[in-house]
Tab-separated table of C-alpha atoms and ligand atoms in Angstrom:
chain	number	residue	atom	x	y	z
A	1	UNK	CA	-30.925	-6.215	-38.842
A	2	UNK	CA	-32.528	-4.410	-41.686
A	3	UNK	CA	-31.515	-0.706	-41.578
A	4	UNK	CA	-34.480	1.246	-41.133
A	5	UNK	CA	-35.859	-1.581	-38.752
A	6	UNK	CA	-32.557	-0.415	-37.045
A	7	UNK	CA	-33.538	3.033	-36.670
A	8	UNK	CA	-36.811	2.140	-36.119
A	9	UNK	CA	-35.985	-0.121	-33.014
A	10	UNK	CA	-33.546	2.251	-31.236
A	11	UNK	CA	-36.285	4.508	-31.669
A	12	UNK	CA	-38.500	2.010	-29.499
A	13	UNK	CA	-35.733	1.289	-26.904
A	14	UNK	CA	-35.166	5.166	-26.302
A	15	UNK	CA	-38.967	5.745	-26.018
A	16	UNK	CA	-39.171	2.718	-23.797
A	17	UNK	CA	-36.195	4.096	-21.528
A	18	UNK	CA	-37.443	7.725	-21.104
A	19	UNK	CA	-40.677	6.225	-19.932
A	20	UNK	CA	-38.764	4.648	-17.314
A	21	UNK	CA	-36.245	7.737	-16.576
A	22	UNK	CA	-36.030	11.165	-18.015
A	23	UNK	CA	-32.402	11.424	-17.311
A	24	UNK	CA	-30.650	12.552	-20.385
A	25	UNK	CA	-26.967	10.865	-20.197
A	26	UNK	CA	-24.004	12.661	-21.887
A	27	UNK	CA	-21.395	10.187	-20.624
A	28	UNK	CA	-22.079	6.330	-20.940
A	29	UNK	CA	-19.983	3.557	-19.448
A	30	UNK	CA	-19.664	-0.213	-20.404
A	31	UNK	CA	-18.411	-2.732	-17.864
A	32	UNK	CA	-16.497	-5.334	-18.158
A	33	UNK	CA	-16.204	-8.926	-16.825
A	34	UNK	CA	-16.223	-8.813	-12.617
A	35	UNK	CA	-16.369	-5.358	-12.770
A	36	UNK	CA	-20.002	-4.414	-12.261
A	37	UNK	CA	-19.799	-2.835	-9.089
A	38	UNK	CA	-19.077	0.765	-10.289
A	39	UNK	CA	-23.040	0.780	-11.262
A	40	UNK	CA	-23.524	0.526	-7.526
A	41	UNK	CA	-21.609	4.007	-7.184
A	42	UNK	CA	-24.004	5.835	-9.490
A	43	UNK	CA	-26.197	8.638	-7.662
A	44	UNK	CA	-30.064	8.747	-7.969
A	45	UNK	CA	-29.797	5.496	-9.913
A	46	UNK	CA	-32.340	3.764	-11.842
A	47	UNK	CA	-31.405	0.337	-12.795
A	48	UNK	CA	-33.649	-1.370	-15.847
A	49	UNK	CA	-32.669	-5.003	-16.507
A	50	UNK	CA	-32.293	-5.812	-20.080
A	51	UNK	CA	-34.833	-8.207	-20.063
A	52	UNK	CA	-37.304	-5.115	-19.910
A	53	UNK	CA	-35.758	-2.911	-22.931
A	54	UNK	CA	-36.972	-3.633	-25.873
A	55	UNK	CA	-34.511	-5.297	-28.438
A	56	UNK	CA	-31.992	-5.982	-25.803
A	57	UNK	CA	-30.444	-9.549	-25.298
A	58	UNK	CA	-28.983	-10.565	-21.754
A	59	UNK	CA	-25.791	-11.761	-21.279
A	60	UNK	CA	-25.494	-15.160	-20.184
A	61	UNK	CA	-22.096	-15.749	-18.764
A	62	UNK	CA	-20.964	-15.470	-14.739
A	63	UNK	CA	-19.525	-11.770	-13.897
A	64	UNK	CA	-21.853	-10.206	-16.084
A	65	UNK	CA	-25.209	-8.386	-15.480
A	66	UNK	CA	-27.479	-7.283	-17.550
A	67	UNK	CA	-28.776	-4.008	-16.284
A	68	UNK	CA	-28.947	-0.465	-17.923
A	69	UNK	CA	-28.479	2.226	-14.869
A	70	UNK	CA	-29.214	5.588	-15.199
A	71	UNK	CA	-28.348	8.286	-12.791
A	72	UNK	CA	-25.540	11.039	-11.783
A	73	UNK	CA	-22.393	11.329	-10.838
A	74	UNK	CA	-21.839	14.567	-9.191
A	75	UNK	CA	-23.921	16.905	-11.493
A	76	UNK	CA	-23.037	14.745	-14.684
A	77	UNK	CA	-25.750	12.531	-16.016
A	78	UNK	CA	-24.991	9.066	-16.833
A	79	UNK	CA	-25.774	5.856	-18.246
A	80	UNK	CA	-24.010	2.485	-17.435
A	81	UNK	CA	-24.417	-0.893	-19.436
A	82	UNK	CA	-23.827	-3.536	-16.449
A	83	UNK	CA	-22.974	-6.405	-18.182
A	84	UNK	CA	-22.286	-6.667	-22.040
A	85	UNK	CA	-22.808	-9.528	-24.762
A	86	UNK	CA	-20.235	-11.150	-26.616
A	87	UNK	CA	-20.749	-12.976	-29.900
A	88	UNK	CA	-19.217	-16.197	-28.633
A	89	UNK	CA	-22.643	-16.591	-26.476
A	90	UNK	CA	-24.371	-16.731	-29.770
A	91	UNK	CA	-25.469	-13.139	-30.298
A	92	UNK	CA	-24.774	-11.613	-33.521
A	93	UNK	CA	-22.509	-8.701	-34.084
A	94	UNK	CA	-25.616	-6.148	-34.332
A	95	UNK	CA	-26.738	-7.674	-30.913
A	96	UNK	CA	-23.541	-7.022	-29.462
A	97	UNK	CA	-23.386	-3.783	-30.363
A	98	UNK	CA	-27.094	-2.831	-29.743
A	99	UNK	CA	-27.016	-1.666	-26.204
A	100	UNK	CA	-24.029	1.106	-27.303
A	101	UNK	CA	-26.426	2.456	-30.076
A	102	UNK	CA	-28.993	2.514	-27.709
A	103	UNK	CA	-26.692	4.780	-25.507
A	104	UNK	CA	-26.149	7.098	-28.728
A	105	UNK	CA	-29.433	7.358	-29.604
A	106	UNK	CA	-30.346	8.374	-25.824
A	107	UNK	CA	-27.734	11.590	-26.539
A	108	UNK	CA	-24.297	10.476	-25.134
A	109	UNK	CA	-21.389	12.310	-26.286
A	110	UNK	CA	-18.761	9.865	-24.735
A	111	UNK	CA	-18.835	6.182	-23.969
A	112	UNK	CA	-16.137	4.679	-21.257
A	113	UNK	CA	-15.321	1.149	-22.574
A	114	UNK	CA	-14.250	-1.138	-20.039
A	115	UNK	CA	-12.921	-4.699	-20.010
A	116	UNK	CA	-10.702	-7.651	-18.818
A	117	UNK	CA	-7.884	-7.993	-20.860
A	118	UNK	CA	-4.488	-10.379	-20.607
A	119	UNK	CA	-1.399	-8.137	-20.354
A	120	UNK	CA	0.953	-8.679	-23.404
A	121	UNK	CA	3.242	-5.610	-22.768
A	122	UNK	CA	5.489	-5.947	-19.497
A	123	UNK	CA	2.799	-4.409	-16.407
A	124	UNK	CA	1.485	-5.118	-12.867
A	125	UNK	CA	-0.832	-7.681	-12.735
A	126	UNK	CA	-3.557	-7.123	-12.090
A	127	UNK	CA	-3.423	-3.726	-13.338
A	128	UNK	CA	-4.501	-1.300	-15.702
A	129	UNK	CA	-3.880	-0.564	-19.867
A	130	UNK	CA	-5.413	3.018	-20.892
A	131	UNK	CA	-6.655	1.776	-24.598
A	132	UNK	CA	-4.955	3.923	-27.161
A	133	UNK	CA	-5.890	2.120	-29.922
A	134	UNK	CA	-7.432	-1.282	-31.298
A	135	UNK	CA	-7.030	-4.021	-33.535
A	136	UNK	CA	-10.331	-5.644	-34.571
A	137	UNK	CA	-9.472	-9.617	-34.545
A	138	UNK	CA	-12.705	-10.861	-34.296
A	139	UNK	CA	-13.572	-11.765	-37.753
A	140	UNK	CA	-16.662	-9.549	-37.514
A	141	UNK	CA	-17.217	-6.099	-38.043
A	142	UNK	CA	-20.251	-4.122	-36.614
A	143	UNK	CA	-21.211	-2.362	-40.268
A	144	UNK	CA	-21.356	-5.526	-42.027
A	145	UNK	CA	-24.446	-5.501	-44.433
A	146	UNK	CA	-26.471	-2.489	-45.724
A	147	UNK	CA	-25.831	0.981	-43.896
A	148	UNK	CA	-28.162	2.981	-42.164
A	149	UNK	CA	-27.297	6.559	-43.296
A	150	UNK	CA	-29.494	7.504	-40.613
A	151	UNK	CA	-26.925	7.062	-38.424
A	152	UNK	CA	-23.769	7.206	-40.142
A	153	UNK	CA	-21.699	6.941	-42.625
A	154	UNK	CA	-21.020	3.557	-44.758
A	155	UNK	CA	-17.365	4.264	-44.763
A	156	UNK	CA	-16.287	5.489	-41.063
A	157	UNK	CA	-12.990	7.274	-39.999
A	158	UNK	CA	-11.195	5.545	-37.413
A	159	UNK	CA	-7.893	7.129	-37.244
A	160	UNK	CA	-8.764	8.200	-33.726
A	161	UNK	CA	-10.815	5.477	-32.627
A	162	UNK	CA	-10.132	6.545	-28.884
A	163	UNK	CA	-10.320	10.052	-28.271
A	164	UNK	CA	-7.108	11.772	-27.729
A	165	UNK	CA	-8.248	14.580	-25.568
A	166	UNK	CA	-10.107	12.341	-23.538
A	167	UNK	CA	-7.354	9.470	-23.229
A	168	UNK	CA	-5.087	11.918	-22.176
A	169	UNK	CA	-7.496	13.051	-19.131
A	170	UNK	CA	-7.826	9.707	-18.529
A	171	UNK	CA	-4.281	9.067	-17.928
A	172	UNK	CA	-3.987	12.573	-15.890
A	173	UNK	CA	-6.912	11.034	-13.282
A	174	UNK	CA	-5.086	7.774	-13.407
A	175	UNK	CA	-1.803	9.632	-12.200
A	176	UNK	CA	-3.692	11.934	-9.823
A	177	UNK	CA	-5.402	8.696	-7.857
A	178	UNK	CA	-1.572	7.241	-8.171
A	179	UNK	CA	-3.396	4.202	-10.017
A	180	UNK	CA	-0.662	2.845	-11.907
A	181	UNK	CA	-1.137	1.690	-15.624
A	182	UNK	CA	0.689	1.335	-18.982
A	183	UNK	CA	-0.735	2.864	-22.198
A	184	UNK	CA	-1.097	0.342	-25.303
A	185	UNK	CA	-3.600	-1.280	-28.041
A	186	UNK	CA	-6.121	-3.473	-27.421
A	187	UNK	CA	-6.848	-6.760	-29.712
A	188	UNK	CA	-10.142	-7.655	-29.402
A	189	UNK	CA	-10.222	-11.553	-30.880
A	190	UNK	CA	-13.412	-13.723	-31.001
A	191	UNK	CA	-12.970	-16.098	-27.973
A	192	UNK	CA	-13.980	-17.914	-25.926
A	193	UNK	CA	-10.586	-19.814	-25.980
A	194	UNK	CA	-7.941	-17.591	-24.637
A	195	UNK	CA	-5.203	-17.135	-26.748
A	196	UNK	CA	-2.383	-20.200	-27.514
A	197	UNK	CA	1.063	-18.721	-26.532
A	198	UNK	CA	1.984	-18.789	-30.281
A	199	UNK	CA	-1.038	-16.327	-30.753
A	200	UNK	CA	0.428	-14.350	-28.145
A	201	UNK	CA	3.589	-13.782	-29.607
A	202	UNK	CA	1.921	-12.838	-32.902
A	203	UNK	CA	0.011	-10.011	-31.285
A	204	UNK	CA	3.182	-8.890	-29.365
A	205	UNK	CA	4.786	-8.590	-33.106
A	206	UNK	CA	1.877	-6.535	-34.488
A	207	UNK	CA	1.575	-4.126	-31.598
A	208	UNK	CA	-0.780	-5.201	-29.423
A	209	UNK	CA	-0.474	-4.180	-25.395
A	210	UNK	CA	-3.251	-6.317	-24.651
A	211	UNK	CA	-5.942	-9.031	-25.460
A	212	UNK	CA	-9.459	-9.499	-24.822
A	213	UNK	CA	-12.733	-10.811	-26.254
A	214	UNK	CA	-14.671	-7.759	-26.578
A	215	UNK	CA	-15.341	-3.718	-26.869
A	216	UNK	CA	-13.962	-3.473	-30.693
A	217	UNK	CA	-16.785	-3.705	-32.415
A	218	UNK	CA	-18.810	-1.593	-29.821
A	219	UNK	CA	-15.925	1.331	-30.712
A	220	UNK	CA	-16.588	0.607	-34.175
A	221	UNK	CA	-20.387	1.085	-33.801
A	222	UNK	CA	-20.325	4.273	-31.413
A	223	UNK	CA	-17.509	6.107	-34.143
A	224	UNK	CA	-20.133	5.148	-36.712
A	225	UNK	CA	-22.521	7.180	-34.773
A	226	UNK	CA	-19.979	9.839	-34.077
A	227	UNK	CA	-19.789	9.224	-30.455
A	228	UNK	CA	-16.181	9.794	-29.008
A	229	UNK	CA	-14.679	6.856	-26.886
A	230	UNK	CA	-12.324	6.385	-24.086
A	231	UNK	CA	-10.989	2.603	-23.024
A	232	UNK	CA	-9.299	1.003	-20.235
A	233	UNK	CA	-8.873	-2.330	-19.952
A	234	UNK	CA	-8.440	-3.995	-16.445
A	235	UNK	CA	-5.141	-6.535	-17.085
A	236	UNK	CA	-6.814	-9.704	-15.002
A	237	UNK	CA	-3.354	-11.734	-16.208
A	238	UNK	CA	-0.555	-11.458	-18.302
A	239	UNK	CA	-1.492	-13.173	-21.587
A	240	UNK	CA	-1.174	-17.036	-22.317
A	241	UNK	CA	2.808	-17.908	-22.496
A	242	UNK	CA	3.732	-15.305	-20.362
A	243	UNK	CA	2.846	-16.527	-17.259
A	244	UNK	CA	3.346	-20.246	-16.280
A	245	UNK	CA	-0.397	-20.678	-14.483
A	246	UNK	CA	-3.118	-21.802	-17.141
A	247	UNK	CA	-5.699	-19.184	-17.502
A	248	UNK	CA	-9.159	-19.722	-15.850
A	249	UNK	CA	-12.223	-16.932	-16.017
A	250	UNK	CA	-12.107	-17.130	-12.361
A	251	UNK	CA	-8.545	-16.038	-11.896
A	252	UNK	CA	-9.827	-13.278	-14.626
A	253	UNK	CA	-12.994	-12.197	-12.328
A	254	UNK	CA	-11.161	-12.897	-8.999
A	255	UNK	CA	-8.288	-10.254	-10.067
A	256	UNK	CA	-10.962	-7.839	-11.385
A	257	UNK	CA	-12.179	-7.877	-8.125
A	258	UNK	CA	-9.255	-7.240	-6.487
A	259	UNK	CA	-8.422	-4.049	-8.162
A	260	UNK	CA	-11.924	-3.032	-7.954
A	261	UNK	CA	-11.659	0.061	-5.733
A	262	UNK	CA	-9.129	1.540	-7.938
A	263	UNK	CA	-11.303	0.680	-11.094
A	264	UNK	CA	-14.064	2.855	-9.352
A	265	UNK	CA	-11.981	5.574	-8.447
A	266	UNK	CA	-10.427	5.635	-12.136
A	267	UNK	CA	-14.210	5.780	-13.658
A	268	UNK	CA	-15.556	8.377	-10.737
A	269	UNK	CA	-12.559	10.214	-11.125
A	270	UNK	CA	-12.749	10.800	-15.054
A	271	UNK	CA	-16.690	11.470	-14.691
A	272	UNK	CA	-15.945	14.267	-12.427
A	273	UNK	CA	-12.910	15.659	-14.471
A	274	UNK	CA	-15.273	15.213	-17.628
A	275	UNK	CA	-16.098	18.420	-19.644
A	276	UNK	CA	-16.585	18.108	-23.549
B	301	LIG	N1	-7.391	-12.934	-23.324
B	301	LIG	C1	-8.587	-12.649	-23.727
B	301	LIG	N2	-9.364	-12.122	-22.886
B	301	LIG	C2	-9.127	-12.184	-21.812
B	301	LIG	C3	-7.999	-12.186	-21.202
B	301	LIG	C4	-7.265	-12.877	-21.603
B	301	LIG	O1	-5.535	-13.200	-21.391
B	301	LIG	N3	-7.788	-12.146	-19.666
B	301	LIG	C5	-9.082	-11.263	-19.469
B	301	LIG	N4	-9.850	-11.414	-20.936
């Protein structure tokens, strides 16, 4: 995507979204595999299918729906990306991060990114991991190519990819709601294969707490645009080699659904506690 055309495209996208709803979201959410029902809890909501939004592509895999939901949680205006794109579906990394760039263009200060992931740290399954940092092993970087200087710097700082204060706030919300969790580093791989046991041993040695197939490039694009990030993985399975049964997408979405109530309570609680 050419840089001035990226800026132009984002402005067209924003104009279209604003023509449907004049809500000016402050907090954004990205919902991972099997975690879409949180969007149904948004008040006064307007759902815009991705297929209606200029330059948005639609996700293709089951467990993902494509809609931007705008509305409120209490007094806080929010925007929810229900369903995300993955490079393994054939989307370019620019297309993968375009929806979060659109959230940034709409003026969100913070994006709460969620995903389904395989647990490498010892933890409850299904359960949750608050993401403290990330390792980009996707083989791509959202900022490869010419830099759109209007959006952010050529060499963005990533020393606080996940905002420390907001991460602390999230752990407090989880504690208050008695939602058991660990804190750890999210390793973002390309997928679509799950990892091999040898890859999981490697990930453990380099400090990863969970492995997944998303999120890392979205965080890169958001930090590029100076948007704060906070992240939580739904640990749907122990990573390959750490559980006996083979991994399947059915297990991932089924286990995500099994902890859906806690997941929704965590996101709702965070939005209610959020002040920036
Ligand atoms: N690995 C990668 N991605 C995943 C996993 C996993 O074990 N579980 C859910 N998404």
